[in-house]
Coordinates of C-alpha atoms and ligand atoms in Angstrom, one line a residue:
M1 CA 87.0 114.2 115.5
P2 CA 87.2 110.4 116.0
D3 CA 89.9 108.6 114.0
Y4 CA 87.5 106.2 112.5
D5 CA 84.8 106.2 109.8
S6 CA 81.2 105.8 110.9
Y7 CA 78.4 104.0 109.1
D8 CA 74.9 102.7 109.9
L9 CA 76.0 99.2 108.8
I10 CA 79.2 97.5 108.0
V11 CA 79.2 94.3 105.8
A12 CA 82.5 92.5 106.0
G13 CA 83.3 90.3 103.0
G14 CA 82.1 91.4 99.5
G15 CA 81.4 87.9 98.0
T16 CA 78.3 86.1 96.9
A17 CA 76.3 86.8 100.1
G18 CA 78.0 90.1 101.0
C19 CA 77.2 91.9 97.8
L20 CA 73.6 90.7 97.8
I21 CA 73.0 91.6 101.4
A22 CA 74.7 95.0 101.3
S23 CA 73.1 96.1 98.1
R24 CA 69.5 95.1 99.1
I25 CA 69.7 96.6 102.6
A26 CA 71.0 99.9 101.1
E27 CA 68.1 99.8 98.6
H28 CA 65.3 98.8 101.1
G29 CA 66.5 99.7 104.6
I30 CA 66.1 103.0 106.3
H31 CA 67.5 104.5 109.5
P32 CA 65.1 103.3 112.2
K33 CA 65.1 106.6 114.1
T34 CA 65.5 109.3 111.3
G35 CA 64.0 107.4 108.3
D36 CA 67.1 108.5 106.3
R37 CA 68.8 106.3 103.8
L38 CA 71.4 104.1 105.3
R39 CA 75.2 104.6 105.1
V40 CA 76.4 101.1 104.3
A41 CA 80.1 100.1 103.9
L42 CA 81.0 96.9 102.2
I43 CA 84.6 95.9 103.0
E44 CA 86.3 93.3 100.8
G45 CA 89.8 91.8 101.0
G46 CA 90.4 91.6 97.2
P47 CA 90.5 94.1 94.4
Y48 CA 87.6 95.6 92.4
F49 CA 88.3 94.8 88.7
I50 CA 84.9 95.4 87.4
G51 CA 83.6 98.4 89.2
G52 CA 83.8 102.1 89.2
Q53 CA 81.7 102.6 86.0
Q54 CA 78.0 103.0 85.6
E55 CA 77.4 99.6 83.9
P56 CA 79.2 96.6 85.2
R57 CA 79.2 94.9 81.9
P58 CA 82.5 93.3 81.1
G59 CA 81.4 92.1 77.7
Y60 CA 80.6 95.5 76.4
G61 CA 82.3 98.8 76.3
A62 CA 85.3 98.8 78.6
T63 CA 88.1 97.0 77.0
G64 CA 90.3 96.8 80.1
R65 CA 87.6 95.2 82.1
R66 CA 86.8 92.7 79.3
Q67 CA 90.4 91.6 79.2
A68 CA 90.5 91.1 82.9
I69 CA 87.2 89.1 83.0
V70 CA 88.2 86.8 80.2
N71 CA 91.5 85.9 81.7
I72 CA 90.6 85.6 85.3
N73 CA 89.8 82.4 87.0
Y74 CA 89.9 81.7 90.7
Q75 CA 93.2 79.8 90.4
E76 CA 95.0 82.9 89.2
F77 CA 94.2 84.3 92.6
R78 CA 96.4 81.8 94.1
A79 CA 99.2 84.3 93.3
E80 CA 97.9 86.4 96.2
P81 CA 95.4 84.0 97.8
W82 CA 93.7 83.9 101.1
P83 CA 95.7 81.5 103.3
Y84 CA 92.5 79.6 103.9
D85 CA 91.6 76.2 102.6
G86 CA 88.8 75.9 100.0
H87 CA 88.5 77.9 96.9
Q88 CA 88.2 81.5 97.9
N89 CA 88.0 84.0 95.1
K90 CA 89.7 87.0 96.6
M91 CA 88.1 89.8 94.7
M92 CA 85.0 92.0 94.8
G93 CA 82.2 89.6 94.0
G94 CA 83.9 86.6 95.6
C95 CA 83.0 83.1 94.4
G96 CA 79.8 84.7 93.0
L97 CA 81.9 85.6 89.9
H98 CA 83.6 82.4 89.0
W99 CA 81.2 79.7 90.2
G100 CA 80.2 77.1 87.7
G101 CA 76.7 78.2 86.9
N102 CA 75.2 74.9 88.0
A103 CA 72.2 76.3 89.7
Y104 CA 70.4 73.8 92.0
H105 CA 67.7 75.6 93.9
P106 CA 67.2 74.1 97.4
I107 CA 64.4 71.5 97.5
K108 CA 62.0 70.5 100.3
E109 CA 64.5 68.0 101.7
D110 CA 67.1 70.7 102.2
F111 CA 64.7 72.8 104.3
D112 CA 63.8 69.6 106.3
H113 CA 67.5 68.8 106.8
W114 CA 68.3 72.4 108.0
R115 CA 65.4 72.4 110.5
W116 CA 66.2 68.9 111.7
E117 CA 69.9 69.7 112.1
T118 CA 69.8 72.9 114.2
G119 CA 66.1 73.8 114.7
V120 CA 66.1 76.9 112.5
D121 CA 62.6 78.1 111.7
W122 CA 63.2 78.3 108.0
D123 CA 60.7 76.8 105.5
E124 CA 59.8 77.1 101.9
E125 CA 56.9 79.5 102.6
K126 CA 59.0 82.0 104.5
F127 CA 61.6 81.8 101.7
R128 CA 59.0 82.4 98.9
S129 CA 59.9 85.9 97.9
A130 CA 63.6 85.3 98.4
S131 CA 63.3 82.3 96.1
Q132 CA 61.5 84.4 93.5
E133 CA 64.3 87.0 93.6
I134 CA 67.1 84.4 93.2
R135 CA 65.2 82.6 90.4
E136 CA 64.9 85.8 88.5
V137 CA 68.4 87.3 89.1
Y138 CA 70.1 84.0 88.2
N139 CA 67.6 83.1 85.5
I140 CA 67.5 79.5 86.8
H141 CA 66.2 77.1 84.1
P142 CA 67.0 73.5 82.9
A143 CA 70.0 73.3 80.6
P144 CA 68.4 73.5 77.1
E145 CA 68.7 70.5 74.8
Q146 CA 70.7 72.4 72.3
N147 CA 73.5 72.6 74.9
M148 CA 73.7 68.9 75.3
T149 CA 76.4 66.8 73.7
R150 CA 76.4 63.3 72.4
G151 CA 78.2 62.3 75.6
N152 CA 75.3 63.8 77.6
F153 CA 72.8 61.8 75.6
L154 CA 74.8 58.6 76.1
F155 CA 74.7 59.1 79.8
R156 CA 71.0 60.0 79.8
D157 CA 70.0 57.0 77.9
A158 CA 72.1 54.5 79.8
A159 CA 70.8 55.9 83.2
R160 CA 67.2 56.0 82.0
G161 CA 67.6 52.4 80.7
T162 CA 68.6 51.4 84.3
G163 CA 65.5 53.1 85.7
Y164 CA 66.9 56.4 87.1
N165 CA 64.9 59.6 86.9
V166 CA 67.3 61.6 84.8
G167 CA 66.7 65.3 83.9
P168 CA 68.6 68.3 82.6
A169 CA 70.7 69.9 85.3
P170 CA 69.5 73.5 86.1
V171 CA 71.8 76.4 85.0
G172 CA 71.9 80.0 86.0
R173 CA 72.7 81.8 82.7
S174 CA 71.1 84.2 80.3
N175 CA 71.8 84.4 76.6
C176 CA 74.6 82.0 77.0
I177 CA 76.4 81.1 73.7
D178 CA 77.7 77.8 75.2
C179 CA 81.3 78.8 74.5
G180 CA 82.1 76.3 77.3
Y181 CA 84.8 78.3 78.9
C182 CA 83.3 79.0 82.2
G183 CA 82.4 75.6 83.7
S184 CA 83.9 76.1 87.1
G185 CA 86.6 78.6 87.4
H186 CA 86.4 81.2 84.7
L187 CA 84.3 84.3 84.8
C188 CA 82.0 84.9 81.9
K189 CA 83.0 87.5 79.3
Y190 CA 79.5 88.1 78.1
D191 CA 77.7 88.6 81.5
S192 CA 75.7 85.5 80.7
K193 CA 76.4 83.7 83.9
G194 CA 74.2 84.8 86.8
S195 CA 76.7 86.4 89.2
S196 CA 77.5 89.0 91.8
L197 CA 77.8 91.6 89.0
Y198 CA 74.0 92.2 89.4
Y199 CA 74.4 93.0 93.1
I200 CA 77.6 95.0 92.7
H201 CA 75.8 97.2 90.3
L202 CA 72.9 97.5 92.7
A203 CA 75.3 98.4 95.5
E204 CA 76.9 101.1 93.4
I205 CA 73.6 102.8 92.5
N206 CA 72.3 102.6 96.1
G207 CA 75.4 104.4 97.4
V208 CA 77.1 101.5 99.2
K209 CA 80.6 102.6 100.1
I210 CA 82.7 99.8 98.5
I211 CA 86.1 99.5 100.3
T212 CA 88.3 97.0 98.5
D213 CA 91.8 95.6 99.0
S214 CA 90.9 95.7 102.7
E215 CA 91.3 92.7 105.0
V216 CA 89.0 92.7 107.9
E217 CA 91.2 91.8 110.9
K218 CA 88.5 91.6 113.5
V219 CA 85.2 92.7 114.7
I220 CA 85.5 95.2 117.6
I221 CA 83.7 93.4 120.5
E222 CA 83.4 95.4 123.7
K223 CA 82.2 94.1 127.1
Q224 CA 79.5 96.3 128.7
G225 CA 78.6 94.9 132.1
G226 CA 77.7 91.3 131.4
R227 CA 77.0 91.9 127.7
A228 CA 79.2 91.7 124.6
V229 CA 78.5 94.3 121.9
A230 CA 79.9 94.7 118.4
K231 CA 81.0 98.2 117.6
G232 CA 82.7 98.0 114.2
V233 CA 85.7 96.5 112.6
H234 CA 89.5 96.9 112.3
Y235 CA 90.8 96.4 108.8
T236 CA 94.1 96.7 106.9
R237 CA 94.3 98.5 103.6
H238 CA 97.6 98.6 101.7
G239 CA 99.4 97.9 104.9
Q240 CA 97.6 100.6 106.9
H241 CA 95.5 100.0 109.8
N242 CA 91.9 101.4 109.8
E243 CA 88.9 101.4 112.0
A244 CA 85.3 101.7 111.0
R245 CA 82.3 101.8 113.4
A246 CA 78.6 101.1 113.0
P247 CA 75.7 100.1 115.2
K248 CA 75.4 96.8 113.2
V249 CA 78.1 94.6 111.7
I250 CA 77.4 91.6 109.4
V251 CA 80.2 89.2 108.7
T252 CA 79.9 87.5 105.2
C253 CA 83.4 86.2 104.7
G254 CA 82.4 82.7 103.4
T255 CA 82.8 79.3 105.0
A256 CA 86.5 79.6 105.7
G257 CA 86.8 83.4 106.2
T258 CA 83.9 83.9 108.6
P259 CA 85.1 81.8 111.5
V260 CA 88.6 83.2 111.0
V261 CA 87.4 86.7 111.4
L262 CA 85.2 85.8 114.4
M263 CA 88.0 83.9 116.1
R264 CA 90.5 86.8 115.5
S265 CA 87.8 88.9 117.3
G266 CA 88.0 86.7 120.4
Y267 CA 84.7 85.0 119.6
G268 CA 84.9 81.2 119.6
S269 CA 85.8 78.2 121.7
R270 CA 88.2 78.2 124.6
E271 CA 89.9 75.2 123.0
F272 CA 90.9 77.3 120.0
L273 CA 91.4 80.7 121.6
G274 CA 92.8 80.1 125.1
D275 CA 93.4 83.4 126.8
R276 CA 92.4 85.4 123.6
L277 CA 88.8 84.4 124.3
I278 CA 86.4 87.3 124.8
V279 CA 83.1 85.5 124.1
E280 CA 82.7 81.8 124.2
N281 CA 80.7 79.8 121.6
N282 CA 81.9 76.3 120.8
N283 CA 80.2 76.3 117.4
V284 CA 82.4 78.9 115.8
G285 CA 84.5 77.0 113.2
R286 CA 82.8 73.6 113.8
H287 CA 80.4 71.4 111.8
L288 CA 82.3 72.1 108.5
D289 CA 80.2 70.3 105.9
G290 CA 79.8 70.1 102.1
D291 CA 79.7 67.4 99.5
M292 CA 82.2 64.8 98.6
G293 CA 82.7 63.9 95.0
H294 CA 84.6 61.5 92.7
G295 CA 84.8 61.8 89.0
V296 CA 85.2 58.6 86.8
N297 CA 87.0 59.4 83.6
A298 CA 86.6 57.6 80.3
L299 CA 88.0 57.7 76.8
F300 CA 85.8 57.1 73.8
D301 CA 86.9 56.4 70.3
I302 CA 84.2 58.7 68.9
D303 CA 83.7 62.5 69.2
I304 CA 81.3 62.9 72.1
K305 CA 81.3 66.6 72.1
G306 CA 80.7 67.8 68.5
D307 CA 80.2 71.5 68.1
R308 CA 78.9 72.1 71.6
G309 CA 80.6 74.1 74.3
G310 CA 79.7 71.5 76.9
V311 CA 78.0 73.5 79.6
G312 CA 74.9 71.3 79.5
R313 CA 74.5 68.3 81.8
Y314 CA 72.0 65.6 82.8
F315 CA 71.8 64.4 86.3
F316 CA 69.8 62.3 88.7
R317 CA 69.7 61.8 92.5
M318 CA 69.6 58.5 94.4
M319 CA 70.1 57.3 97.9
G320 CA 73.4 55.7 98.6
S321 CA 74.5 53.8 101.7
M322 CA 75.0 56.9 103.7
G323 CA 73.1 59.7 102.0
Y324 CA 72.1 61.1 98.7
Q325 CA 74.2 60.8 95.7
T326 CA 73.9 63.0 92.6
L327 CA 75.4 61.7 89.4
R328 CA 76.1 64.0 86.6
I329 CA 78.0 63.9 83.4
N330 CA 80.6 66.4 82.2
D331 CA 82.0 65.5 78.9
S332 CA 85.1 67.2 77.6
K333 CA 84.5 70.8 78.6
M334 CA 87.1 73.5 78.8
S335 CA 87.2 74.5 82.4
A336 CA 89.8 75.5 84.9
V337 CA 89.1 72.9 87.5
D338 CA 87.9 70.0 85.4
E339 CA 90.0 67.5 83.7
A340 CA 89.6 68.3 80.0
Y341 CA 92.2 70.9 79.3
P342 CA 94.7 69.8 76.7
H343 CA 97.7 70.3 79.0
V344 CA 96.0 68.1 81.7
L345 CA 95.0 65.4 79.2
A346 CA 98.5 65.3 77.8
L347 CA 99.7 63.9 81.1
H348 CA 96.6 61.9 82.0
R349 CA 97.0 58.2 82.7
F350 CA 95.1 57.5 79.5
A351 CA 97.9 59.2 77.5
P352 CA 100.3 57.0 75.7
D353 CA 104.1 57.7 76.2
L354 CA 105.4 60.7 74.3
G355 CA 105.9 59.9 70.6
W356 CA 103.7 59.6 67.5
E357 CA 101.0 57.7 69.4
H358 CA 100.8 60.6 71.9
K359 CA 100.6 63.1 69.1
E360 CA 97.7 61.1 67.5
Y361 CA 96.0 61.0 70.9
M362 CA 96.3 64.7 71.5
R363 CA 94.8 65.5 68.1
T364 CA 91.4 64.4 69.2
V365 CA 91.4 63.7 73.0
C366 CA 89.6 66.9 74.0
R367 CA 86.6 65.6 72.0
R368 CA 86.7 62.0 73.3
F369 CA 87.2 62.5 77.0
G370 CA 84.3 62.0 79.3
N371 CA 83.7 62.3 83.0
I372 CA 80.8 61.3 85.1
S373 CA 81.0 62.4 88.7
A374 CA 79.2 61.1 91.8
S375 CA 78.8 63.5 94.6
L376 CA 77.7 62.5 98.0
A377 CA 75.5 65.2 99.5
A378 CA 73.9 65.9 102.9
A379 CA 75.7 63.0 104.4
I380 CA 75.6 62.3 108.1
W381 CA 79.3 62.0 109.0
D382 CA 81.7 63.3 111.6
K383 CA 82.1 66.7 109.8
G384 CA 85.1 69.0 110.0
V385 CA 86.6 72.0 111.7
V386 CA 87.9 75.4 110.4
T387 CA 90.9 76.3 112.5
P388 CA 91.7 79.9 113.6
I389 CA 94.0 80.3 110.5
G390 CA 91.4 78.9 108.1
K391 CA 92.6 75.3 107.7
F392 CA 90.0 72.6 107.1
V393 CA 90.5 69.6 109.3
Y394 CA 88.5 66.4 108.9
N395 CA 89.1 62.7 108.3
R396 CA 89.8 62.5 104.6
E397 CA 89.8 58.7 104.8
D398 CA 86.4 58.2 106.6
A399 CA 85.6 54.6 105.8
R400 CA 81.8 55.2 105.4
V401 CA 82.3 58.1 103.0
L402 CA 84.8 56.1 100.9
K403 CA 82.4 53.1 100.9
S404 CA 79.7 55.4 99.5
L405 CA 82.0 56.9 96.9
K406 CA 83.0 53.3 95.9
E407 CA 79.3 52.5 95.3
G408 CA 79.0 55.6 93.2
T409 CA 82.1 54.6 91.2
E410 CA 80.8 51.1 90.5
L411 CA 77.4 52.5 89.4
I412 CA 79.2 54.9 87.0
V413 CA 81.3 52.1 85.5
E414 CA 78.0 50.1 85.1
L415 CA 76.5 53.1 83.2
Y416 CA 79.5 53.4 81.0
E417 CA 79.2 49.7 80.1
K418 CA 75.5 50.1 79.3
M419 CA 76.1 53.0 76.9
E420 CA 75.2 52.6 73.3
V421 CA 78.8 53.5 72.4
K422 CA 81.1 52.2 75.1
P423 CA 84.3 53.9 76.2
V424 CA 87.6 52.3 75.2
K425 CA 89.1 53.1 78.6
I426 CA 87.6 53.7 82.0
D427 CA 89.4 54.9 85.1
R428 CA 87.7 52.3 87.4
K429 CA 89.5 52.9 90.7
P430 CA 87.5 54.3 93.6
P431 CA 89.1 57.1 95.6
K432 CA 91.4 56.4 98.6
R433 CA 90.9 59.8 100.0
F434 CA 88.3 62.5 99.5
H435 CA 87.9 66.2 100.1
I436 CA 84.7 68.2 100.6
G437 CA 83.6 70.8 98.1
H438 CA 80.8 73.4 98.3
Q439 CA 81.7 73.9 101.9
T440 CA 79.2 75.2 104.4
S441 CA 78.1 75.4 108.0
S442 CA 81.2 76.6 109.9
C443 CA 79.1 79.3 111.8
R444 CA 75.7 77.9 111.4
A445 CA 72.3 79.2 112.2
G446 CA 70.1 77.4 114.8
E447 CA 67.8 77.6 117.7
S448 CA 70.4 78.1 120.5
R449 CA 74.1 78.8 121.3
K450 CA 74.3 75.1 122.2
N451 CA 74.2 74.1 118.5
S452 CA 74.9 77.3 116.5
V453 CA 76.4 80.7 116.3
V454 CA 73.4 82.8 115.0
N455 CA 69.7 82.5 115.3
S456 CA 67.2 82.1 112.5
D457 CA 67.4 85.8 111.9
F458 CA 71.2 85.8 111.5
E459 CA 71.8 87.5 114.8
S460 CA 74.6 86.3 117.0
H461 CA 73.4 84.3 120.1
D462 CA 76.2 85.9 122.1
V463 CA 77.2 89.3 120.7
E464 CA 74.7 92.1 120.4
N465 CA 74.6 93.9 117.0
L466 CA 76.7 91.2 115.3
L467 CA 75.1 89.3 112.5
V468 CA 76.6 86.6 110.2
A469 CA 75.6 85.3 106.8
S470 CA 77.2 83.5 103.7
A471 CA 77.5 79.8 103.2
A472 CA 78.9 79.6 106.7
V473 CA 75.4 79.9 108.3
I474 CA 73.7 77.1 106.3
P475 CA 72.9 74.5 109.0
R476 CA 74.1 71.5 107.1
G477 CA 75.5 70.5 103.6
N478 CA 73.0 70.7 100.9
L479 CA 71.5 68.4 98.3
T480 CA 71.8 71.3 95.9
S481 CA 75.5 72.3 95.9
A482 CA 76.1 75.7 97.6
H483 CA 75.8 78.7 95.3
I484 CA 72.1 79.0 95.0
P485 CA 71.5 77.9 98.6
T486 CA 73.9 80.6 99.8
S487 CA 72.3 83.2 97.6
L488 CA 68.8 82.1 98.6
V489 CA 69.7 82.3 102.3
A490 CA 71.3 85.7 101.8
A491 CA 68.1 86.9 100.0
Y492 CA 66.1 85.8 103.0
A493 CA 68.7 87.3 105.3
W494 CA 68.4 90.9 103.9
R495 CA 64.6 90.7 104.3
R496 CA 64.8 89.6 107.9
I497 CA 67.5 92.2 108.7
V498 CA 65.6 95.1 107.1
A499 CA 62.4 94.0 109.0
N500 CA 64.2 93.7 112.3
H501 CA 66.7 96.5 112.3
F502 CA 66.3 98.9 109.4
T503 CA 62.6 99.8 109.4
R504 CA 61.2 103.0 111.0
G505 CA 60.5 102.6 114.7
V506 CA 62.0 99.1 115.2
Ligands
FAD1 C1 85.5 77.0 91.2 C2 84.2 76.9 91.9 C3 83.0 76.6 91.2 C4 81.8 76.5 91.9 N1 80.7 76.1 91.1 C5 79.5 76.0 91.8 C6 78.4 75.6 91.0 O1 78.5 75.4 89.8 N2 77.2 75.5 91.7 C7 77.1 75.7 93.0 O2 76.0 75.6 93.6 N3 78.2 76.1 93.8 C8 79.4 76.3 93.1 N4 80.5 76.8 93.9 C9 80.3 77.1 95.3 C10 79.7 78.5 95.5 O3 80.2 79.4 94.5 C11 80.0 79.0 96.9 O4 79.5 78.1 97.8 C12 79.4 80.4 97.2 O5 79.7 81.3 96.2 C13 79.9 80.9 98.6 O6 79.4 82.2 98.8 P1 79.9 83.0 100.1 O7 79.2 84.3 100.1 O8 79.7 82.1 101.3 O9 81.5 83.2 100.0 P2 82.4 83.9 98.9 O10 81.6 84.2 97.6 O11 83.6 83.2 98.8 O12 82.6 85.4 99.5 C14 83.4 85.6 100.6 C15 84.1 86.9 100.4 O13 84.7 87.3 101.6 C16 86.0 87.9 101.3 N5 86.8 87.7 102.6 C17 87.1 86.6 103.2 N6 87.8 86.9 104.3 C18 87.9 88.3 104.4 C19 88.4 89.2 105.3 N7 89.1 88.8 106.4 N8 88.3 90.5 105.0 C20 87.7 91.0 103.9 N9 87.1 90.1 103.0 C21 87.2 88.8 103.2 C22 86.5 87.0 100.1 O14 87.5 87.7 99.4 C23 85.2 86.8 99.3 O15 85.0 87.9 98.4 C24 81.7 76.8 93.2 C25 82.8 77.2 94.0 C26 84.0 77.3 93.3 C27 85.2 77.7 94.1
SF4_2 S1 79.5 79.1 78.4 FE1 80.5 81.0 77.7 S2 78.8 82.5 77.3 FE2 77.9 80.8 78.5 S3 78.0 81.5 80.7 FE3 79.9 80.3 80.2 S4 81.5 81.8 79.6 FE4 79.4 82.8 79.5

């Protein structure tokens, strides 16, 4: 008996893309020779708080799960985090559980950018049924007017008055009560936010073997003559070393985790790997992209929130000096990574010194605090690198990016000053440094190994039987954030992978 487990397919990384791909391949794929159902393993580094029961519905029924869901946000996972940069939710479901629900579906320009960047053959027509799936699962729709606050309307009217084409930002939620507690960092206690829960449930009912608390150390890559072939993975569970083997391995460990796993497997550039190199590809861990943002805070002397939770937003897109900028308003919403928590506002530069005046400020500040953010998307810049230990390295003081964010800051200040009710304080300073969010492209798809790691069908250019998906394969940062692009590309990926590898006779 071999001392490893065998499957037909191993998916490494149970996040947004991993849950989607594993569940759909288990549902639709068959063994190409026998026609049998596939034995699929999904291996995730974090725990499985929400599973193990028929209905993954944290808002109903199971008290323990409900408590876990309400109180979890991605920051709590910093207690036992991945050592990677970026926000990595280390649990079954990945960032697909705690993302902000701002659901921008890729637009024509995104497809144009992807093709132009690396020569992928992706277009809107090929992605049609994937798009339909994602629109339905996430219930993508414009934020309804009843979710908009007075702050939202002040922003909308000032921007429209300046000639911008402002519309409600799309959301991915169903039956949302606008409690406002999920903006970007909390899981939804009512299952309203479109999330990995749907696909985790699908994985359960399609017999996917879900292996959690298991860090994939590396893909087993064997040299056979001149070829390199993936045979399975090594992973560590509760301190114990394990091996699993399968004729196909898909790595879906996100933008930071995917290149780390590939480099630990000996797959990457000579510069990074030295004598640990087994298969050379200079694009593993390179081209790190995403969007760069800056929020301009303001304090009003009126309540701009009212009785709304604050998940609605208006937004518009425009061209800045080096790329597209998206402007959107957040007024004072309760959210783990935004600015409007009381304990954050208590120490904000708008806050008076401690004393009666501070108490007076704290009485109402959560309803008077506004934020409009500019985000620079799909910029042409020098891009970054993910190192073998998952650190993001790029020039955080790139003068062109800072210039563009300064233009965004000035425009936002102008909009505040055009509002029917003007703020009493505005944080006017442009940023001196920036960081990228919604990170993508660290193992991108493209036409050849000269510019990418996998082809348009997600197959490694260099290692047979190895495939890669997740935000890492998106050829370039998007105009549409990252969650829906990642899910859309994953929904396209499972279709291609089933057609190419898990259909009778292929
Ligand atoms: C706070 C926050 C809010 C966001 N809000 C929005 C938003 O509103 N709109 C939007 O468009 N985008 C948003 N995003 C971005 C979006 O959620 C991500 O881009 C997307 O979910 C990435 O999906 P993924 O599959 O690439 O990675 P993930 O969902 O991160 O999945 C990667 C999985 O791999 C696992 N893993 C990593 N390494 C290993 C290993 N070695 N072994 C085993 N498992 C491993 C991780 O634990 C994780 O579960 C947000 C992100 C954050 C952090
Ligand atoms: S606002 Fe509340 S109900 Fe709506 S998706 Fe967020 S947490 Fe769920």
